[in-house]
Short mmCIF file of C-alpha atoms and ligand atoms in Angstrom, two decimals:
data_model
loop_
_atom_site.label_atom_id
_atom_site.label_comp_id
_atom_site.label_asym_id
_atom_site.label_seq_id
_atom_site.Cartn_x
_atom_site.Cartn_y
_atom_site.Cartn_z
CA MET A 706 0.01 -0.21 0.05
CA GLY A 707 2.96 2.04 0.67
CA GLY A 708 2.98 5.19 2.35
CA MET A 709 1.26 8.55 2.17
CA LEU A 710 0.74 9.94 -1.18
CA HIS A 711 1.77 13.29 -2.00
CA ASP A 712 1.64 16.11 -4.50
CA ARG A 713 5.26 17.40 -4.99
CA VAL A 714 6.67 20.02 -6.90
CA ARG A 715 10.01 21.60 -7.15
CA ILE A 716 10.44 25.21 -8.30
CA HIS A 717 12.72 28.08 -8.44
CA VAL A 718 11.94 31.67 -6.77
CA GLN A 719 13.87 34.79 -7.19
CA ALA A 720 12.97 37.64 -5.32
CA GLY A 721 13.72 41.43 -6.81
CA ALA A 722 16.67 43.23 -6.86
CA GLY A 723 16.75 46.24 -5.29
CA GLY A 724 16.87 49.43 -7.35
CA ASP A 725 20.09 51.30 -7.92
CA GLY A 726 20.49 54.80 -6.44
CA CYS A 727 21.01 57.91 -8.28
CA VAL A 728 23.62 60.27 -9.16
CA SER A 729 22.28 63.79 -9.54
CA PHE A 730 22.71 67.43 -8.83
CA ARG A 731 20.24 70.13 -8.27
CA ARG A 732 20.24 72.31 -10.99
CA GLU A 733 18.70 75.80 -10.73
CA ALA A 734 18.53 78.94 -12.77
CA HIS A 735 21.84 80.60 -11.16
CA VAL A 736 23.59 77.70 -9.51
CA PRO A 737 26.01 76.23 -12.10
CA ARG A 738 26.22 72.84 -9.99
CA GLY A 739 23.83 72.39 -7.09
CA GLY A 740 23.95 69.73 -3.92
CA PRO A 741 23.33 66.11 -4.58
CA ASP A 742 19.60 65.36 -4.58
CA GLY A 743 19.80 61.82 -6.31
CA GLY A 744 17.10 59.58 -4.88
CA ASP A 745 17.27 55.63 -3.34
CA GLY A 746 16.11 53.06 -5.16
CA GLY A 747 13.66 50.80 -3.74
CA ARG A 748 13.40 47.79 -2.33
CA GLY A 749 12.84 44.22 -4.57
CA GLY A 750 10.00 42.73 -4.32
CA HIS A 751 9.76 39.28 -1.69
CA VAL A 752 8.43 36.44 -2.80
CA ALA A 753 5.77 35.08 -0.51
CA VAL A 754 3.61 32.01 -0.04
CA LEU A 755 0.29 32.23 1.19
CA CYS A 756 -2.13 29.32 2.41
CA ASP A 757 -5.82 29.03 0.45
CA ASP A 758 -7.86 26.69 1.51
CA SER A 759 -9.78 26.54 -1.53
CA LEU A 760 -6.97 24.76 -3.31
CA ARG A 761 -6.46 20.98 -2.89
CA ASP A 762 -3.18 20.14 -4.89
CA LEU A 763 0.17 21.82 -6.50
CA GLN A 764 -1.09 21.01 -10.01
CA GLY A 765 -0.88 25.04 -10.56
CA PHE A 766 2.71 24.96 -10.04
CA ARG A 767 3.40 22.38 -12.98
CA GLN A 768 3.08 24.55 -15.70
CA GLU A 769 5.68 27.22 -14.52
CA THR A 770 9.03 26.45 -12.84
CA HIS A 771 10.36 29.66 -12.36
CA TYR A 772 8.84 32.41 -10.02
CA ARG A 773 10.27 35.92 -9.98
CA ALA A 774 9.38 38.78 -7.92
CA ALA A 775 9.53 42.47 -9.32
CA ARG A 776 12.91 44.52 -9.00
CA GLY A 777 12.70 47.78 -7.27
CA GLY A 778 12.68 51.01 -9.44
CA HIS A 779 16.01 53.29 -9.45
CA GLY A 780 16.23 56.00 -7.86
CA GLN A 781 15.86 59.54 -9.87
CA GLY A 782 16.98 63.23 -9.27
CA GLY A 783 15.29 65.90 -7.28
CA LEU A 784 14.87 63.22 -4.77
CA ARG A 785 12.73 60.94 -6.46
CA HIS A 786 12.97 57.20 -4.39
CA GLY A 787 12.49 54.26 -6.55
CA ARG A 788 9.30 52.17 -6.05
CA GLN A 789 9.52 48.88 -3.99
CA GLY A 790 9.05 45.70 -6.28
CA GLU A 791 5.80 44.32 -5.96
CA THR A 792 5.61 41.13 -3.73
CA LEU A 793 5.07 37.86 -5.60
CA THR A 794 2.34 35.85 -3.71
CA LEU A 795 2.41 32.12 -4.38
CA ARG A 796 -0.93 30.56 -3.07
CA VAL A 797 -0.76 26.97 -1.49
CA PRO A 798 -3.46 24.21 -0.23
CA PRO A 799 -3.70 23.81 3.50
CA GLY A 800 -0.93 21.27 4.53
CA THR A 801 1.74 22.51 2.38
CA GLU A 802 5.82 21.96 3.40
CA ILE A 803 8.12 23.58 1.59
CA SER A 804 11.79 22.87 2.21
CA VAL A 805 14.69 25.02 0.47
CA ASP A 806 16.11 22.23 -1.79
CA GLY A 807 19.85 21.39 -2.27
CA GLN A 808 22.62 23.96 -0.60
CA GLY A 809 20.09 26.94 -0.76
CA GLY A 810 22.73 29.85 -0.85
CA GLU A 811 20.90 32.37 1.48
CA LEU A 812 17.83 30.66 2.52
CA ALA A 813 19.56 27.23 3.46
CA GLY A 814 17.90 25.47 6.23
CA ARG A 815 14.52 27.25 6.04
CA ARG A 816 11.28 25.52 6.22
CA TRP A 817 7.76 26.36 6.22
CA GLU A 818 4.70 24.64 6.72
CA LEU A 819 1.34 26.15 5.68
CA LEU A 820 -1.79 24.49 7.76
CA ALA A 821 -4.41 27.14 7.73
CA ASP A 822 -6.07 29.49 5.36
CA GLY A 823 -4.88 32.86 5.38
CA GLN A 824 -1.34 31.66 6.97
CA ARG A 825 1.51 33.92 4.72
CA ALA A 826 5.21 33.67 4.83
CA THR A 827 8.16 35.36 3.03
CA MET A 828 10.54 32.83 1.35
CA ALA A 829 12.82 34.77 -0.58
CA ARG A 830 13.22 38.80 0.79
CA GLY A 831 13.88 41.19 -2.06
CA GLY A 832 17.47 42.78 -2.27
CA SER A 833 17.76 46.49 -0.62
CA GLY A 834 17.77 49.37 -2.70
CA GLY A 835 20.77 51.38 -3.31
CA LYS A 836 21.12 55.02 -1.50
CA GLY A 837 20.90 57.91 -3.84
CA ASN A 838 24.64 60.26 -3.73
CA LYS A 839 22.57 62.71 -1.53
CA HIS A 840 22.93 60.26 1.53
CA PHE A 841 26.90 60.65 0.64
CA ALA A 842 27.56 64.13 0.96
CA THR A 843 30.08 65.17 3.80
CA PRO A 844 31.60 68.48 4.65
CA THR A 845 34.13 67.70 3.18
CA SER A 846 32.72 66.00 0.06
CA GLN A 847 29.81 68.00 -0.87
CA ALA A 848 29.11 66.82 -4.18
CA PRO A 849 30.01 62.81 -4.07
CA ARG A 850 29.78 61.45 -7.48
CA PHE A 851 28.30 57.69 -6.74
CA ALA A 852 25.41 56.42 -5.30
CA GLU A 853 25.03 52.92 -4.46
CA ARG A 854 23.96 49.57 -6.51
CA GLY A 855 20.64 47.70 -5.54
CA LEU A 856 21.76 44.25 -3.98
CA PRO A 857 20.01 41.13 -5.63
CA GLY A 858 17.15 39.58 -4.00
CA GLU A 859 17.18 35.98 -2.60
CA GLU A 860 16.82 32.96 -4.62
CA ALA A 861 16.57 29.08 -4.18
CA TRP A 862 15.09 25.99 -5.30
CA LEU A 863 12.01 24.66 -3.32
CA GLU A 864 10.53 21.58 -2.69
CA LEU A 865 6.44 21.87 -1.99
CA ARG A 866 5.18 18.76 -0.98
CA LEU A 867 1.61 18.06 -0.01
CA ARG A 868 -0.01 15.18 2.09
CA LEU A 869 -3.07 14.74 0.39
CA LEU A 870 -6.50 14.84 2.72
CA ALA A 871 -9.72 13.44 1.35
CA ASP A 872 -12.65 16.00 2.03
CA VAL A 873 -15.19 13.74 0.44
CA GLY A 874 -15.19 9.65 1.00
CA LEU A 875 -17.03 7.11 -1.43
CA VAL A 876 -18.12 4.25 -0.05
CA GLY A 877 -20.07 1.18 -1.12
CA LEU A 878 -20.38 -2.67 -1.84
CA PRO A 879 -17.28 -4.04 -4.48
CA ASN A 880 -18.48 -3.41 -7.60
CA ALA A 881 -20.94 -0.42 -7.00
CA GLY A 882 -19.13 1.84 -9.22
CA LYS A 883 -17.14 4.03 -6.77
CA SER A 884 -13.75 3.75 -8.90
CA SER A 885 -15.53 4.83 -12.44
CA LEU A 886 -17.47 7.46 -10.39
CA LEU A 887 -13.88 8.84 -8.71
CA ALA A 888 -12.85 8.74 -12.39
CA ALA A 889 -15.81 10.52 -13.59
CA LEU A 890 -15.97 13.07 -10.83
CA THR A 891 -11.90 13.76 -10.57
CA ARG A 892 -8.90 13.93 -12.51
CA ALA A 893 -7.67 10.77 -10.93
CA ALA A 894 -6.89 7.88 -12.95
CA PRO A 895 -8.14 4.72 -10.57
CA LYS A 896 -7.87 1.12 -11.69
CA ILE A 897 -11.51 0.30 -12.95
CA ALA A 898 -11.90 -3.67 -11.63
CA GLY A 899 -14.38 -6.13 -13.37
CA TYR A 900 -14.44 -7.80 -10.17
CA PRO A 901 -14.16 -7.16 -6.31
CA PHE A 902 -11.02 -7.00 -3.70
CA THR A 903 -8.62 -5.63 -6.07
CA THR A 904 -8.90 -2.01 -5.03
CA LEU A 905 -7.78 -2.21 -1.64
CA ALA A 906 -5.16 0.90 -2.35
CA PRO A 907 -6.66 4.08 -1.81
CA VAL A 908 -7.20 6.06 -4.56
CA LEU A 909 -7.71 9.98 -4.40
CA GLY A 910 -9.09 12.14 -6.96
CA VAL A 911 -9.45 16.39 -7.14
CA LEU A 912 -12.27 17.46 -8.11
CA GLU A 913 -11.95 20.86 -9.76
CA GLY A 914 -15.06 23.46 -8.68
CA GLU A 915 -15.28 26.92 -10.22
CA GLU A 916 -14.00 28.44 -7.08
CA ARG A 917 -12.25 25.63 -5.15
CA GLN A 918 -10.85 22.12 -5.13
CA LEU A 919 -11.98 19.19 -2.87
CA VAL A 920 -9.95 15.91 -2.88
CA VAL A 921 -12.61 12.65 -3.38
CA ALA A 922 -11.30 9.27 -1.63
CA ASP A 923 -12.54 5.92 -2.99
CA ILE A 924 -13.01 4.50 0.47
CA PRO A 925 -12.69 0.85 -0.68
CA GLY A 926 -11.02 -1.66 2.02
CA LEU A 927 -13.59 -0.84 4.37
CA ILE A 928 -15.59 -3.75 3.25
CA GLU A 929 -13.41 -5.65 0.76
CA GLY A 930 -11.01 -5.42 3.70
CA ALA A 931 -13.11 -6.40 6.49
CA SER A 932 -14.36 -9.53 4.90
CA GLU A 933 -10.62 -10.55 4.97
CA GLY A 934 -10.22 -9.35 7.98
CA ALA A 935 -7.64 -6.84 6.79
CA GLY A 936 -9.76 -3.62 7.67
CA LEU A 937 -8.04 -0.06 6.28
CA GLY A 938 -4.43 0.64 6.41
CA HIS A 939 -2.92 3.41 8.79
CA ASP A 940 -1.77 5.41 5.64
CA PHE A 941 -5.06 5.04 4.76
CA LEU A 942 -6.58 6.22 7.37
CA ALA A 943 -4.47 9.37 7.41
CA HIS A 944 -5.69 10.02 4.07
CA ILE A 945 -9.35 10.42 5.59
CA GLU A 946 -8.88 11.92 8.74
CA ARG A 947 -10.37 15.07 7.76
CA THR A 948 -13.18 13.73 5.50
CA ARG A 949 -16.13 15.53 6.14
CA LEU A 950 -18.73 13.95 3.74
CA LEU A 951 -19.52 10.50 2.40
CA VAL A 952 -21.26 9.46 -0.85
CA HIS A 953 -22.75 6.18 -0.73
CA VAL A 954 -22.58 5.00 -4.10
CA LEU A 955 -25.37 2.26 -4.48
CA ASP A 956 -25.86 0.19 -7.64
CA MET A 957 -29.04 0.59 -9.22
CA ALA A 958 -28.92 -2.64 -11.43
CA PRO A 959 -27.01 -4.93 -9.14
CA GLU A 960 -28.31 -7.90 -10.94
CA SER A 961 -26.03 -7.36 -13.57
CA SER A 962 -23.03 -7.16 -11.54
CA ALA A 963 -20.74 -10.19 -10.39
CA GLY A 964 -20.18 -10.70 -6.48
CA GLU A 965 -23.05 -8.46 -5.23
CA GLY A 966 -26.15 -9.01 -3.58
CA ALA A 967 -29.23 -8.56 -6.32
CA ASP A 968 -30.97 -6.77 -3.44
CA VAL A 969 -30.71 -2.93 -3.74
CA ALA A 970 -32.04 -2.24 -0.45
CA ALA A 971 -29.86 -5.25 1.56
CA ASN A 972 -26.79 -3.72 -0.11
CA HIS A 973 -27.28 -0.23 1.57
CA ALA A 974 -27.80 -1.75 4.54
CA THR A 975 -24.95 -4.25 4.24
CA ILE A 976 -22.68 -1.20 3.77
CA GLU A 977 -24.24 1.31 6.78
CA ARG A 978 -23.68 -1.74 9.00
CA GLU A 979 -20.08 -2.37 8.05
CA LEU A 980 -19.16 1.59 8.66
CA ALA A 981 -21.06 1.37 11.80
CA ALA A 982 -19.26 -1.61 13.23
CA HIS A 983 -16.00 -0.27 11.87
CA ASP A 984 -15.22 3.30 11.92
CA GLY A 985 -17.49 5.26 14.09
CA ARG A 986 -16.58 8.77 13.21
CA LEU A 987 -17.02 7.77 9.55
CA ALA A 988 -20.29 6.63 10.20
CA ARG A 989 -21.53 9.66 11.73
CA LEU A 990 -20.40 11.90 8.83
CA PRO A 991 -23.25 13.39 6.62
CA ARG A 992 -24.31 11.32 3.48
CA ILE A 993 -25.17 11.71 0.02
CA LEU A 994 -26.81 8.54 -1.81
CA ALA A 995 -25.34 8.44 -5.39
CA LEU A 996 -27.55 5.62 -7.18
CA SER A 997 -25.07 4.46 -9.96
CA LYS A 998 -24.99 2.95 -13.57
CA ALA A 999 -28.21 4.80 -14.03
CA ASP A 1000 -27.57 3.72 -17.70
CA LEU A 1001 -28.61 0.15 -17.11
CA VAL A 1002 -31.98 0.64 -15.80
CA SER A 1003 -34.94 2.47 -17.30
CA ALA A 1004 -36.38 5.61 -16.88
CA GLU A 1005 -39.11 4.40 -14.76
CA ARG A 1006 -37.16 1.83 -12.47
CA GLN A 1007 -34.93 5.21 -12.13
CA ALA A 1008 -38.04 7.61 -11.34
CA GLU A 1009 -39.08 4.40 -8.84
CA LEU A 1010 -35.88 4.17 -6.95
CA LEU A 1011 -35.15 8.11 -6.63
CA GLY A 1012 -38.33 8.07 -5.21
CA GLN A 1013 -38.44 5.24 -2.61
CA TRP A 1014 -35.25 6.16 -1.49
CA ARG A 1015 -35.67 9.91 -0.97
CA ARG A 1016 -38.72 9.01 1.18
CA ARG A 1017 -36.96 6.30 3.02
CA LEU A 1018 -33.60 8.98 3.92
CA GLY A 1019 -35.65 11.97 4.14
CA ARG A 1020 -34.45 15.83 3.51
CA ASP A 1021 -31.33 15.42 5.12
CA VAL A 1022 -29.84 13.17 2.64
CA PRO A 1023 -29.72 14.25 -1.12
CA VAL A 1024 -30.31 11.52 -3.67
CA LEU A 1025 -28.71 11.78 -7.18
CA ALA A 1026 -28.83 9.08 -10.01
CA THR A 1027 -25.21 8.83 -11.86
CA SER A 1028 -23.86 6.73 -14.47
CA SER A 1029 -20.20 7.00 -14.89
CA ALA A 1030 -20.95 5.58 -18.32
CA THR A 1031 -22.71 8.52 -20.07
CA GLY A 1032 -21.55 11.18 -17.47
CA ALA A 1033 -25.47 11.72 -16.32
CA GLY A 1034 -25.58 13.25 -13.39
CA VAL A 1035 -22.23 13.42 -12.59
CA ARG A 1036 -22.14 17.40 -13.14
CA GLU A 1037 -24.96 17.39 -10.75
CA LEU A 1038 -23.02 15.20 -7.99
CA ALA A 1039 -20.01 17.37 -8.25
CA LEU A 1040 -22.08 20.70 -7.61
CA GLU A 1041 -23.97 19.06 -4.51
CA LEU A 1042 -20.33 17.69 -3.23
CA LEU A 1043 -18.97 21.53 -3.67
CA ARG A 1044 -21.98 23.05 -1.84
CA ARG A 1045 -21.81 20.44 1.04
CA VAL A 1046 -18.46 20.83 1.71
CA GLU A 1047 -18.53 24.56 3.28
CA ALA A 1048 -15.97 26.77 2.18
CA PRO A 1049 -13.65 27.71 5.82
CA GLY A 1050 -15.04 31.49 5.40
CA GLU A 1051 -18.68 30.07 5.08
CA ARG A 1052 -18.00 28.11 7.98
CA ALA A 1053 -16.74 31.07 10.08
CA ALA A 1054 -19.79 33.30 8.83
CA SER A 1055 -22.63 31.13 9.02
CA GLY A 1056 -22.89 31.25 13.15
CA ALA A 1057 -22.90 34.98 12.69
CA GLU A 1058 -25.78 35.65 10.19
CA ALA A 1059 -27.92 32.66 10.84
CA GLY A 1060 -30.58 32.01 8.21
CA GLY A 1061 -28.87 34.86 5.92
CA GLY A 1062 -28.93 34.36 2.01
CA GLY A 1063 -26.07 32.93 0.49
CA GLY A 1064 -22.95 34.69 1.39
CA GLU A 1065 -20.32 34.98 -0.95
CA SER A 1066 -17.30 32.93 -0.40
CA ARG A 1067 -14.17 35.04 1.20
CA ARG A 1068 -11.00 34.32 -0.76
CA ALA A 1069 -7.88 33.91 1.17
CA GLY A 1070 -5.90 37.30 1.07
CA ASP A 1071 -8.78 39.54 1.78
CA ARG A 1072 -8.77 39.37 5.65
CA GLY A 1073 -5.80 41.92 6.26
CA GLU A 1074 -5.21 41.66 9.92
CA GLU A 1075 -6.62 38.09 10.67
CA GLN A 1076 -3.56 36.51 8.81
CA GLN A 1077 -1.32 34.55 10.75
CA LEU A 1078 2.06 33.45 9.95
CA ALA A 1079 2.85 30.38 8.79
CA GLU A 1080 4.96 28.15 11.07
CA HIS A 1081 8.67 28.35 9.88
CA MET A 1082 11.91 27.38 11.11
CA VAL A 1083 14.87 29.73 10.00
CA PHE A 1084 18.55 29.16 10.58
CA ARG A 1085 20.41 32.17 10.26
CA PRO A 1086 24.64 31.40 9.43
CA ALA A 1087 25.61 33.31 12.16
CA GLY A 1088 28.10 36.38 11.95
CA ALA A 1089 27.04 38.10 8.44
CA SER A 1090 29.02 41.08 9.71
CA GLY A 1091 32.57 39.31 10.71
CA PHE A 1092 35.22 39.04 8.23
CA ARG A 1093 38.54 37.67 8.33
CA VAL A 1094 41.67 38.54 6.23
CA GLU A 1095 43.87 35.97 4.08
CA ARG A 1096 47.07 36.52 2.64
CA LEU A 1097 46.97 35.35 -0.71
CA GLY A 1098 50.69 36.50 -2.05
CA PRO A 1099 53.55 38.87 -1.12
CA ARG A 1100 51.75 41.83 -2.12
CA SER A 1101 47.97 40.51 -2.13
CA PHE A 1102 45.18 39.71 0.34
CA ALA A 1103 41.63 38.55 0.56
CA VAL A 1104 39.03 39.68 2.83
CA ARG A 1105 36.41 37.38 3.40
CA GLY A 1106 32.67 37.73 4.94
CA LYS A 1107 29.37 38.21 4.24
CA GLY A 1108 28.80 41.70 5.06
CA ILE A 1109 31.86 43.30 3.75
CA GLU A 1110 30.98 41.03 0.42
CA ARG A 1111 27.79 43.00 0.17
CA LEU A 1112 29.34 46.38 0.94
CA LEU A 1113 31.68 45.50 -2.07
CA MET A 1114 28.44 44.76 -4.21
CA ARG A 1115 27.05 47.89 -3.64
CA PHE A 1116 29.69 50.15 -5.40
CA ASP A 1117 31.52 50.55 -8.76
CA ILE A 1118 35.33 50.36 -7.79
CA GLU A 1119 36.00 52.12 -11.06
CA ASN A 1120 34.53 55.26 -9.52
CA THR A 1121 36.93 56.86 -7.69
CA ASP A 1122 34.56 58.99 -5.55
CA ALA A 1123 33.06 55.35 -4.19
CA MET A 1124 36.39 54.17 -3.84
CA ALA A 1125 37.17 57.05 -1.38
CA TYR A 1126 33.74 56.35 0.09
CA LEU A 1127 34.67 52.61 0.43
CA GLU A 1128 37.89 53.05 1.67
CA GLY A 1129 36.62 55.37 4.69
CA ARG A 1130 34.08 52.15 5.46
CA LEU A 1131 36.66 49.67 5.63
CA ARG A 1132 38.58 51.49 7.73
CA ARG A 1133 36.20 52.52 10.13
CA ILE A 1134 35.00 48.38 10.22
CA GLY A 1135 38.34 47.61 11.36
CA VAL A 1136 39.42 46.26 7.79
CA LEU A 1137 42.67 48.21 6.99
CA ARG A 1138 43.70 47.68 10.59
CA ALA A 1139 43.28 43.99 10.14
CA LEU A 1140 45.01 44.10 6.53
CA GLU A 1141 48.04 46.13 8.43
CA SER A 1142 48.40 43.62 11.21
CA GLU A 1143 48.97 40.97 8.23
CA GLY A 1144 51.85 42.98 6.78
CA PHE A 1145 49.74 44.89 4.15
CA GLN A 1146 51.04 48.02 2.39
CA ARG A 1147 49.57 50.99 0.31
CA GLY A 1148 49.10 49.78 -3.19
CA ASP A 1149 48.90 46.13 -2.23
CA GLU A 1150 46.13 44.31 -4.09
CA ILE A 1151 42.97 43.36 -2.62
CA GLU A 1152 40.49 40.85 -3.64
CA ILE A 1153 37.14 40.96 -2.04
CA ALA A 1154 34.08 38.38 -3.47
CA GLY A 1155 35.57 38.10 -6.56
CA VAL A 1156 36.86 41.74 -7.12
CA THR A 1157 40.50 42.55 -6.95
CA PHE A 1158 41.69 46.01 -6.96
CA GLU A 1159 44.27 48.32 -5.57
CA LEU A 1160 43.77 49.69 -2.06
CA ASP A 1161 45.97 52.81 -1.64
CA PRO A 1162 44.38 54.83 1.48
CA SER A 1163 45.24 58.26 1.99
P1 LIG B 2104 -15.61 -0.37 -7.41
O1 LIG B 2104 -15.66 -1.59 -7.04
O2 LIG B 2104 -17.12 0.10 -6.73
O3 LIG B 2104 -14.96 0.36 -7.70
O4 LIG B 2104 -16.46 -0.49 -8.90
P2 LIG B 2104 -16.16 -0.23 -10.19
O5 LIG B 2104 -15.95 1.02 -10.77
O6 LIG B 2104 -14.74 -0.96 -10.28
O7 LIG B 2104 -17.22 -0.62 -11.71
C1 LIG B 2104 -17.45 -2.11 -11.21
C2 LIG B 2104 -18.23 -2.57 -12.71
O8 LIG B 2104 -19.24 -1.71 -13.03
C3 LIG B 2104 -16.92 -2.27 -13.60
O9 LIG B 2104 -17.01 -3.21 -14.68
C4 LIG B 2104 -17.45 -0.60 -14.17
O10 LIG B 2104 -17.30 -0.72 -15.62
C5 LIG B 2104 -19.03 -1.30 -14.19
N1 LIG B 2104 -19.69 0.60 -13.90
C6 LIG B 2104 -19.10 1.28 -13.25
N2 LIG B 2104 -20.01 2.38 -13.26
C7 LIG B 2104 -20.93 2.37 -14.37
C8 LIG B 2104 -21.64 2.83 -14.80
O11 LIG B 2104 -22.16 3.76 -14.52
N3 LIG B 2104 -22.69 2.25 -15.91
C9 LIG B 2104 -22.25 1.04 -16.34
N4 LIG B 2104 -22.94 0.36 -17.64
N5 LIG B 2104 -21.19 0.34 -15.72
C10 LIG B 2104 -20.70 0.88 -14.43
MG1 LIG B 2105 -12.89 0.60 -6.90
#
């Protein structure tokens, strides 16, 4: 029977880069060169994830593997700052676990678990924007001809994994037509057997509604297995722990099938008895009765059975005639399932507005402060600000460290103003002193993050 059935996809996410800061000087009629007024770049867009209870699988991620958020806008003259990049939000079903695949770079070791509708988390953060030249004006350097670059956004390969949990279970005798009905209702491809005792493995399918999806499970082993003393396996029970509705599939023409009692009412009673005996929780769930194989009986017989079962079961149990062979009644059954399994928004609202008309279902994401943060664990490599100095040769050194590397990415080393500023920063952080204690002399070569330059501090 194997383990739990999972839906699984691998995607690449890339947050937006920050916009670059701007080099600009004020222009005024009588001032040939005004003060610096270059605006800052905007932060790049994050890639976020949002748990949406209207979803039940990860199929939506199969068409597209790469997800990129927008970059931040560049700063402009007149102190105009660049726009922030828009967050790219990926919607996933409840129960989705997300982990970083492979090395993961900056995201290494992070993991998220989205359980409840409305939970969200930021997965990859957009790069910060660069500061405009206005920021670098000092009493001694009033016209800085440089600005910071924006930093790249975080990126990673992610693995999304979802345990498939059934909203609706199909029960019925062997040969009642459960597998066929599941195939007609959903996009699963279950094995269809001509005889009993072959469909013990759990079979799940995803029913596509206009607004949402439902997972439907064929619950075969209950009866088939019970007669052999097997019962439902642990794995299978885990799939149906959230099931809220049962469809009892009852063959209208049992005399034409092998291995089944020829009396419709007795067949119905058998299933109900077995349910009560083997699984109290399932037995207490609301039901829909699907009178199956409608194509095998006359219109008169069908009308007779529909009337008979509606009278017998009362208003609480909808009774429908279905045929997996012709598709008759399958759409009606699908709509009934989508109607009966309430959406979480409706569930929350139904208590408040008793007897109110059909409220529109609220989509996750429209509920502002109700949103909760997804459970996640973050592992941050320590010492982003630390650095160390390495001697590479007689007049050549390397400086390693995340903070230092990011600092260097900010500036154009061909720009003398930028280099003068960078030297000041390296001095203040203590990098120059560390270099000197390793034997560094003015004019020696320095390598940081793959960029080599001569450092000639004044
Ligand atoms: P299960 O044991 O309840 O899963 O039943 P299956 O879906 O495997 O169907 C049992 C047999 O009935 C198979 O031979 C199917 O082809 C047949 N069957 C199922 N549904 C229909 C139907 O709507 N019309 C007809 N004519 N045959 C059907
Ligand atoms: Mg079957």
